[in-house]
Amino acid sequence: MSKVTAKIESAAQTDSVTLIDNASNKSVELPLLHGTEGPKVVDIRRLYAETGFFTFDPGYTATGSTESKITFIDGDKGILLHRGYPIEELAEHATFPEVCYLLLNGELPTPAEYEKFEHTIARHTMLHEQITYFYRGFRRDAHPMAIMCGVVGALSAFYHDSTDIDDPHQRMVASHRMIAKMPTIAAMAYKFSIGQPFMYPRNDLNYAVNFLYMTSAVPCEEYVIDPIVSRAMDRIFILHADHEQNASTSTVRLAGSSGANPFACIAAGIASLWGPAHGGANEAVLKMLHEIGDKSRIPEFLKRAKDKDDPFRLMGFGHRVYKNYDPRAKVMQESCHEVLNALDKKDDPILELAMELERIALEDEYFIEKKLFPNIDFYSGIILQAIGFPISMFTVLFAVARTVGWVAHWNEMIEDPHQKIGRPRQLYTGPSQRPYVAREKRR
Ligand code: SDX
């Protein structure tokens, strides 16, 4: 086993790391790069050429895949910034379209910019009428995430005029189309699943209200807007908008690095988000709470969560980056109480069970030692269920909100002059080269 010694010479802005291969006594000096926030990074782009070594980091626990200016997370302090603005302040004072503009353009919009952006997005909310026939091809009980994967992947068959990724105007149109059409696609998946007619988007309603209208209104009567619910919906979208290089965003970047069209990249992101370890966790949290059923069974499930031989994990707890409270979970918890009080569901047994589970888990040695705190998915499902969405729609709503993060990172990647196709290497432990053996000679 050859040994490599690392010597870190840290100066003001010219830090470097020298790696010395003790076997050959060869050494290589690698620059340490500084961000505006967060850890320094070792620039290993010359490592293989100069040492013949790869690095090894399954799950990218300590690997930066890109430079980005969009979102910063400090997992130890529980900090989340979007273009420098704390998530708590955006959730309190901004609207989701405002956060969309910020993520896409880097600055909060002026009143005139905001009005123009809202006008633009509103006029992209309709889908090509042929797309409505896609839904009729699915079974009524199809999971809405399966429908969303299929419909979004097919959008490039309809919107040819915004698939040239080298044209900044077409990239912007594709980005606006995705942000605008995802609520319509999601609402249609929901209406289809309950056998109700599609409700077309309305340009006189804001983003969150328009989505609630398309999912909840029926042609037979006036739709009454509940301001508490629509504000909660807008806040849920804000809290889910972006989160640095998470699995689905990294999927979108990797798909986009090959030059794939934006709609195909977003469809790839939706597929990745669906997993229960990622965006599918909100659906898994509600299923878990219903399975626990009663406070008396919490110890049994905590025991299972700690049992290495049991694949069960406490859904809605833990995070790759946050080793403190997920700041979004705190805002989500506040919203949860607001909405349930407003809907006169404050005695919701599921909420009570969730709060008791959170209390016990946060006092449990295992969760404290492993720094497993509630994440954004722990409370979101309780609100969504209280608003009236079925559990199968929870990850769909996450995808609606995260689309702006996906397209912001997709654009940033394409505009990055250093961008290359993503192509990780590996540690190969399979058989070394060996000759083919004719079938009749195999024993
Ligand atoms: C999201 O990346 C993002 O930013 C994602 C997201 C975003 O906005 O995009 O924040 C959204 O996906 C939030 C996470 C939702 N997922 C869940 O709630 C599912 C339950 N959580 C776990 O599956 C897990 O915590 C992960 C996947 C979220 C993080 O896993 P890691 O970082 O790979 O950590 P790990 O699996 O290595 O766990 C570290 C230790 C392990 O024990 P040891 O092997 O060290 O003994 O903690 C244990 C794990 O067994 N552990 C848990 C646990 N989560 C981790 N044990 C019980 N219950 C859990 N929930």
XYZ file of C-alpha atoms and ligand atoms in Angstrom:
503
model
C 0.000 0.000 0.000
C 1.901 3.120 -1.137
C 1.751 6.064 1.222
C 1.209 9.677 0.162
C 1.966 12.526 2.536
C 0.083 15.787 2.191
C 1.717 19.037 3.236
C -0.648 22.030 3.381
C 0.995 25.404 3.005
C -1.644 27.903 3.887
C -0.970 31.545 3.084
C -3.322 34.459 2.373
C -4.822 33.750 -1.038
C -2.066 31.575 -2.472
C -2.581 28.413 -0.473
C -1.470 25.121 -1.853
C -1.300 21.453 -0.934
C 1.805 19.429 -1.748
C 1.318 15.684 -2.132
C 4.493 13.596 -1.747
C 4.465 9.979 -2.949
C 6.758 8.361 -0.378
C 7.404 5.388 -2.720
C 8.816 7.435 -5.598
C 9.476 10.599 -3.556
C 7.734 12.476 -6.402
C 5.631 15.418 -5.304
C 2.949 17.622 -6.828
C 1.774 21.019 -5.624
C -1.978 21.578 -5.989
C -3.632 24.987 -5.503
C -6.209 25.552 -2.720
C -9.078 27.644 -4.095
C -11.043 30.073 -1.905
C -14.799 30.672 -2.200
C -16.642 33.698 -0.780
C -18.134 31.347 1.838
C -17.470 27.747 2.862
C -14.456 25.428 2.864
C -11.407 25.913 0.628
C -11.138 23.323 -2.152
C -8.076 21.437 -3.414
C -7.916 21.878 -7.188
C -7.051 18.321 -8.312
C -7.433 18.871 -12.054
C -3.697 18.131 -12.565
C -3.524 15.273 -10.076
C -3.869 12.330 -12.496
C -1.623 13.866 -15.175
C 1.141 14.516 -12.638
C 0.791 11.550 -10.276
C -1.202 8.847 -12.057
C -3.587 8.834 -9.087
C -7.364 9.337 -9.081
C -9.252 10.495 -5.996
C -11.988 8.261 -4.518
C -15.170 9.754 -3.025
C -18.342 7.633 -3.590
C -21.393 9.872 -3.025
C -19.207 12.965 -3.412
C -19.209 13.550 0.371
C -16.159 15.840 0.150
C -15.997 16.660 -3.571
C -16.925 19.921 -5.249
C -18.299 19.193 -8.734
C -18.458 22.792 -9.892
C -18.106 26.459 -8.987
C -21.482 28.133 -8.360
C -22.873 31.507 -7.309
C -26.479 30.437 -6.744
C -26.894 28.822 -3.310
C -24.690 28.391 -0.254
C -25.306 25.932 2.595
C -23.414 25.809 5.892
C -24.502 22.427 7.224
C -22.916 22.855 10.638
C -24.556 26.219 11.291
C -27.855 25.427 9.532
C -27.461 28.305 7.086
C -29.046 28.420 3.590
C -28.486 31.445 1.321
C -29.921 32.041 -2.141
C -27.652 34.540 -3.945
C -26.659 35.685 -0.428
C -30.175 36.106 0.988
C -31.080 33.886 4.016
C -33.914 31.449 3.335
C -35.735 32.628 6.472
C -35.943 36.198 5.100
C -36.996 35.086 1.644
C -39.688 32.818 3.126
C -40.928 35.690 5.302
C -40.857 38.602 2.825
C -40.551 37.344 -0.764
C -42.917 35.601 -3.162
C -41.970 32.486 -5.124
C -41.792 34.336 -8.497
C -39.446 36.832 -6.796
C -37.201 33.974 -5.632
C -37.353 32.504 -9.159
C -36.131 35.806 -10.598
C -33.370 35.979 -7.941
C -32.143 32.446 -8.612
C -32.183 32.942 -12.393
C -30.719 36.458 -12.552
C -28.656 36.861 -9.378
C -30.509 39.909 -7.989
C -33.954 40.587 -6.519
C -36.175 42.219 -9.180
C -37.174 45.895 -9.165
C -40.965 46.436 -9.195
C -40.869 46.860 -12.996
C -38.702 43.753 -13.461
C -41.009 41.783 -11.167
C -44.125 42.815 -13.055
C -42.529 41.902 -16.405
C -41.314 38.545 -15.085
C -44.741 37.637 -13.643
C -46.357 38.660 -16.966
C -43.874 36.493 -18.924
C -44.295 33.436 -16.718
C -48.097 33.723 -16.705
C -48.141 33.648 -20.513
C -46.188 30.416 -20.686
C -48.457 28.460 -18.318
C -50.600 26.831 -21.024
C -49.460 23.566 -22.644
C -49.698 22.629 -26.332
C -53.192 21.132 -26.571
C -51.824 17.863 -27.992
C -50.056 17.240 -24.652
C -53.418 16.752 -22.940
C -53.742 13.520 -24.950
C -50.594 12.149 -23.250
C -52.521 11.964 -19.994
C -55.249 9.808 -21.532
C -52.596 7.212 -22.341
C -51.871 6.592 -18.655
C -53.946 4.503 -16.254
C -55.930 6.669 -13.827
C -53.946 5.161 -10.934
C -50.534 5.955 -12.476
C -48.213 7.616 -9.952
C -48.186 11.353 -10.822
C -44.376 11.358 -10.707
C -44.374 8.744 -13.488
C -46.719 10.969 -15.494
C -44.537 14.017 -14.838
C -41.367 12.179 -15.962
C -43.096 11.202 -19.202
C -44.772 14.500 -19.995
C -41.740 16.688 -19.221
C -39.446 14.429 -21.229
C -41.819 14.832 -24.189
C -41.852 18.646 -24.071
C -38.854 18.792 -26.418
C -41.138 17.212 -29.029
C -43.326 20.332 -28.854
C -41.066 23.270 -28.105
C -38.374 22.939 -30.797
C -37.851 26.710 -30.761
C -36.204 26.585 -27.311
C -33.866 23.607 -27.503
C -30.742 25.272 -28.941
C -28.663 25.408 -25.746
C -26.051 27.684 -27.343
C -28.632 30.447 -27.879
C -29.033 32.505 -24.652
C -32.484 33.661 -25.765
C -33.673 30.085 -26.318
C -32.209 29.046 -22.949
C -34.176 31.829 -21.274
C -37.393 30.880 -23.073
C -36.918 27.207 -22.139
C -36.275 28.229 -18.516
C -39.413 30.392 -18.386
C -41.437 27.631 -20.073
C -40.327 25.041 -17.526
C -41.055 27.276 -14.519
C -44.433 28.239 -15.970
C -45.608 24.850 -17.219
C -44.662 22.592 -14.321
C -47.670 23.682 -12.175
C -49.979 23.041 -15.142
C -48.437 19.606 -15.782
C -48.667 18.738 -12.075
C -52.254 19.951 -11.728
C -53.301 17.998 -14.821
C -51.712 14.835 -13.387
C -53.751 15.344 -10.216
C -57.035 16.091 -12.022
C -56.506 13.065 -14.273
C -55.968 10.816 -11.236
C -59.274 11.907 -9.649
C -61.260 11.824 -12.888
C -62.003 15.545 -12.950
C -61.668 17.816 -16.009
C -58.473 19.821 -16.440
C -58.710 23.432 -15.275
C -56.778 25.721 -17.615
C -54.396 28.263 -16.045
C -55.644 31.817 -15.466
C -53.412 34.828 -16.141
C -55.191 36.940 -13.541
C -54.006 34.698 -10.668
C -50.526 34.676 -9.110
C -48.311 31.608 -9.344
C -49.345 29.837 -6.140
C -53.038 30.693 -6.428
C -53.075 29.635 -10.089
C -51.652 26.253 -9.098
C -54.226 25.787 -6.324
C -56.941 26.881 -8.769
C -55.844 24.320 -11.385
C -55.815 21.537 -8.786
C -58.857 22.456 -6.673
C -61.350 24.377 -8.856
C -64.138 22.686 -10.824
C -66.107 24.109 -13.790
C -69.369 23.967 -11.838
C -68.677 26.687 -9.275
C -66.615 29.760 -8.417
C -63.221 28.992 -6.831
C -62.768 30.647 -3.435
C -59.140 31.544 -2.666
C -58.006 30.821 0.895
C -55.261 33.417 1.600
C -53.671 31.311 4.362
C -53.436 28.270 2.118
C -52.173 30.229 -0.897
C -49.514 31.971 1.237
C -48.479 28.586 2.638
C -48.277 27.156 -0.901
C -46.121 30.076 -2.033
C -43.839 29.566 0.998
C -43.595 25.815 0.373
C -42.473 26.587 -3.183
C -39.846 29.049 -1.854
C -38.492 26.521 0.668
C -38.069 23.879 -2.044
C -36.688 26.138 -4.799
C -33.009 25.251 -4.717
C -30.437 23.493 -2.593
C -26.932 23.623 -4.095
C -25.591 20.437 -5.737
C -28.165 17.939 -4.390
C -28.740 14.650 -6.217
C -31.403 15.886 -8.648
C -29.623 19.161 -9.429
C -26.376 17.262 -10.023
C -28.360 14.935 -12.314
C -29.611 17.919 -14.324
C -26.068 19.318 -14.555
C -24.619 15.970 -15.635
C -27.335 15.447 -18.264
C -26.870 19.030 -19.458
C -23.084 18.626 -19.679
C -23.561 16.307 -22.664
C -25.553 19.016 -24.485
C -28.946 17.352 -23.957
C -31.951 19.652 -24.446
C -33.320 21.434 -21.342
C -36.575 19.460 -21.190
C -34.691 16.132 -21.206
C -32.395 17.426 -18.451
C -35.324 18.472 -16.249
C -36.998 15.085 -16.837
C -33.771 13.459 -15.587
C -33.877 15.683 -12.516
C -37.483 14.686 -11.825
C -36.526 11.008 -11.992
C -33.678 11.525 -9.518
C -35.831 13.579 -7.138
C -38.387 10.742 -6.965
C -36.146 8.559 -4.791
C -37.189 8.221 -1.086
C -33.682 9.261 0.029
C -34.241 12.594 -1.763
C -37.457 14.313 -2.830
C -39.503 11.171 -2.339
C -38.899 11.489 1.404
C -41.934 13.749 1.968
C -44.211 10.991 0.662
C -42.231 8.425 2.714
C -42.574 10.540 5.907
C -46.385 10.503 5.741
C -46.426 6.772 4.979
C -44.102 6.224 7.954
C -46.253 8.361 10.298
C -49.379 6.480 9.230
C -47.501 3.173 9.785
C -46.401 4.251 13.274
C -50.004 5.275 13.885
C -49.727 5.931 17.606
C -47.232 7.614 19.979
C -46.928 4.349 21.909
C -45.232 2.751 18.873
C -42.534 5.449 18.493
C -39.905 3.546 20.567
C -40.379 0.457 18.356
C -39.653 2.476 15.193
C -36.728 4.354 16.742
C -35.257 0.975 17.661
C -35.622 -0.170 14.055
C -34.037 3.078 12.782
C -30.965 2.377 14.918
C -30.713 -1.296 13.984
C -27.943 -1.762 11.396
C -29.606 -4.958 10.204
C -32.900 -3.182 9.586
C -33.075 -1.122 6.359
C -35.707 1.134 7.996
C -34.649 4.755 8.360
C -36.530 7.524 10.114
C -37.786 9.371 7.046
C -37.543 13.149 7.248
C -34.470 12.920 9.490
C -30.829 13.326 8.545
C -29.142 15.120 5.705
C -25.900 14.829 3.755
C -25.029 18.448 4.455
C -27.044 19.663 7.455
C -25.539 18.393 10.701
C -27.788 20.905 12.445
C -31.458 21.772 12.041
C -32.422 22.234 8.366
C -33.390 25.961 8.395
C -36.219 25.149 6.002
C -37.667 22.627 8.462
C -38.076 25.345 11.080
C -40.001 27.596 8.672
C -42.006 24.606 7.490
C -42.899 23.708 11.080
C -44.167 27.256 11.722
C -46.201 27.135 8.511
C -47.553 23.762 9.536
C -49.020 25.142 12.760
C -50.375 28.235 10.937
C -52.147 26.210 8.250
C -53.539 23.572 10.600
C -54.846 26.279 12.956
C -56.392 28.170 10.019
C -57.997 25.005 8.683
C -59.164 24.113 12.188
C -57.048 20.935 12.072
C -54.699 21.885 14.908
C -55.598 18.651 16.672
C -54.504 16.654 13.631
C -53.292 13.364 15.194
C -50.591 13.058 12.509
C -49.147 16.448 13.483
C -49.222 15.499 17.152
C -47.495 12.209 16.350
C -44.861 14.027 14.255
C -44.131 16.516 17.034
C -43.786 13.724 19.605
C -41.536 11.740 17.272
C -39.388 14.844 16.705
C -39.188 15.517 20.456
C -38.133 11.954 21.314
C -35.688 11.638 18.395
C -33.943 14.916 19.239
C -33.334 13.613 22.783
C -32.100 10.211 21.609
C -28.355 9.527 21.923
C -28.133 7.854 18.489
C -29.701 10.823 16.681
C -27.672 13.308 18.693
C -24.395 11.474 18.070
C -25.078 11.095 14.335
C -26.430 14.676 14.119
C -29.720 13.560 12.608
C -32.136 16.491 12.663
C -35.515 16.915 10.925
C -35.079 18.010 7.305
C -37.408 19.874 4.985
C -39.407 16.755 4.234
C -40.429 16.119 7.834
C -43.211 18.711 8.031
C -44.002 19.484 4.395
C -46.185 16.423 3.912
C -48.333 17.267 6.940
C -49.158 20.692 5.493
C -49.814 19.298 2.017
C -52.104 16.603 3.425
C -53.967 19.258 5.474
C -54.415 21.365 2.314
C -55.942 18.290 0.676
C -53.246 16.848 -1.582
C -52.922 13.049 -1.707
C -49.550 11.661 -0.558
C -48.690 10.695 -4.157
C -48.647 14.396 -5.106
C -46.075 15.470 -2.496
C -42.935 14.844 -4.547
C -44.681 16.319 -7.597
C -45.001 19.608 -5.698
C -41.340 19.384 -4.709
C -40.502 19.009 -8.434
C -42.672 22.028 -9.334
C -40.724 24.186 -6.878
C -37.264 22.740 -7.594
C -37.595 23.347 -11.341
C -36.327 26.918 -10.921
C -33.242 25.611 -9.087
C -32.648 23.041 -11.794
C -32.896 25.563 -14.643
C -30.760 28.126 -12.756
C -27.968 25.556 -12.332
C -28.421 24.299 -15.902
C -27.947 27.834 -17.243
C -24.972 28.471 -14.931
C -23.330 25.263 -16.138
C -23.761 26.121 -19.843
C -22.474 29.669 -19.292
C -19.404 28.326 -17.404
C -16.371 28.730 -19.734
C -14.654 25.811 -17.988
C -17.649 23.503 -18.459
C -16.850 20.010 -19.798
C -18.920 16.857 -20.138
C -19.164 15.246 -16.687
C -17.331 11.901 -16.732
C -16.227 10.553 -13.294
C -13.522 7.825 -13.082
C -13.489 4.819 -10.702
C -11.541 2.423 -8.514
C -11.668 -0.784 -10.583
C -11.676 -4.016 -8.544
C -12.958 -6.419 -11.205
C -10.967 -9.188 -12.960
C -7.689 -8.287 -14.668
C -7.365 -9.082 -18.394
C -7.970 -12.774 -19.224
C -8.409 -14.794 -22.515
C -11.793 -15.881 -23.866
C -12.542 -19.605 -23.224
C -14.602 -21.467 -25.854
C -17.980 -22.585 -24.460
C -17.263 -26.294 -24.979
C -14.096 -25.958 -22.885
C -15.819 -24.355 -19.890
C -16.378 -26.601 -16.882
C -33.703 15.953 0.656
O -29.046 16.878 -0.756
C -30.043 17.727 -0.561
O -29.824 18.886 -0.417
C -31.438 17.082 -0.521
C -32.560 18.027 -0.112
C -32.804 19.107 -1.175
O -33.449 20.079 -0.851
O -32.470 18.810 -2.375
O -32.279 18.623 1.133
C -33.900 17.272 0.000
O -33.496 14.977 -0.036
C -33.689 15.879 2.173
C -33.348 14.439 2.685
C -34.636 13.592 2.612
N -34.353 12.198 2.877
C -34.793 11.578 4.015
O -35.376 12.173 4.927
C -34.550 10.074 4.042
C -33.977 9.684 5.422
N -32.636 10.243 5.520
C -31.523 9.355 5.161
O -31.794 8.453 4.118
C -30.184 10.090 5.103
O -30.116 10.888 6.214
C -29.853 10.911 3.892
C -29.949 10.129 2.620
C -30.731 12.114 3.793
C -28.395 11.390 4.049
O -27.628 10.266 4.045
P -26.007 10.374 4.072
O -25.543 11.762 4.134
O -25.488 9.545 2.977
O -25.671 9.838 5.480
P -25.547 8.342 5.786
O -26.623 7.587 5.055
O -24.137 7.946 5.583
O -25.927 8.331 7.327
C -24.936 8.633 8.291
C -25.285 7.727 9.446
C -25.449 6.272 9.018
O -25.084 5.462 10.141
P -23.589 4.792 10.096
O -23.499 4.000 8.819
O -22.628 5.962 10.141
O -23.587 3.948 11.354
O -26.561 8.103 9.994
C -27.506 7.057 9.818
C -26.940 6.097 8.784
O -27.377 4.782 9.052
N -28.729 7.675 9.343
C -29.952 7.363 9.765
C -30.802 8.253 9.075
N -30.085 9.043 8.265
C -28.797 8.680 8.420
N -30.390 6.438 10.632
C -31.731 6.412 10.823
N -32.620 7.222 10.242
C -32.194 8.159 9.353
N -33.058 8.978 8.752
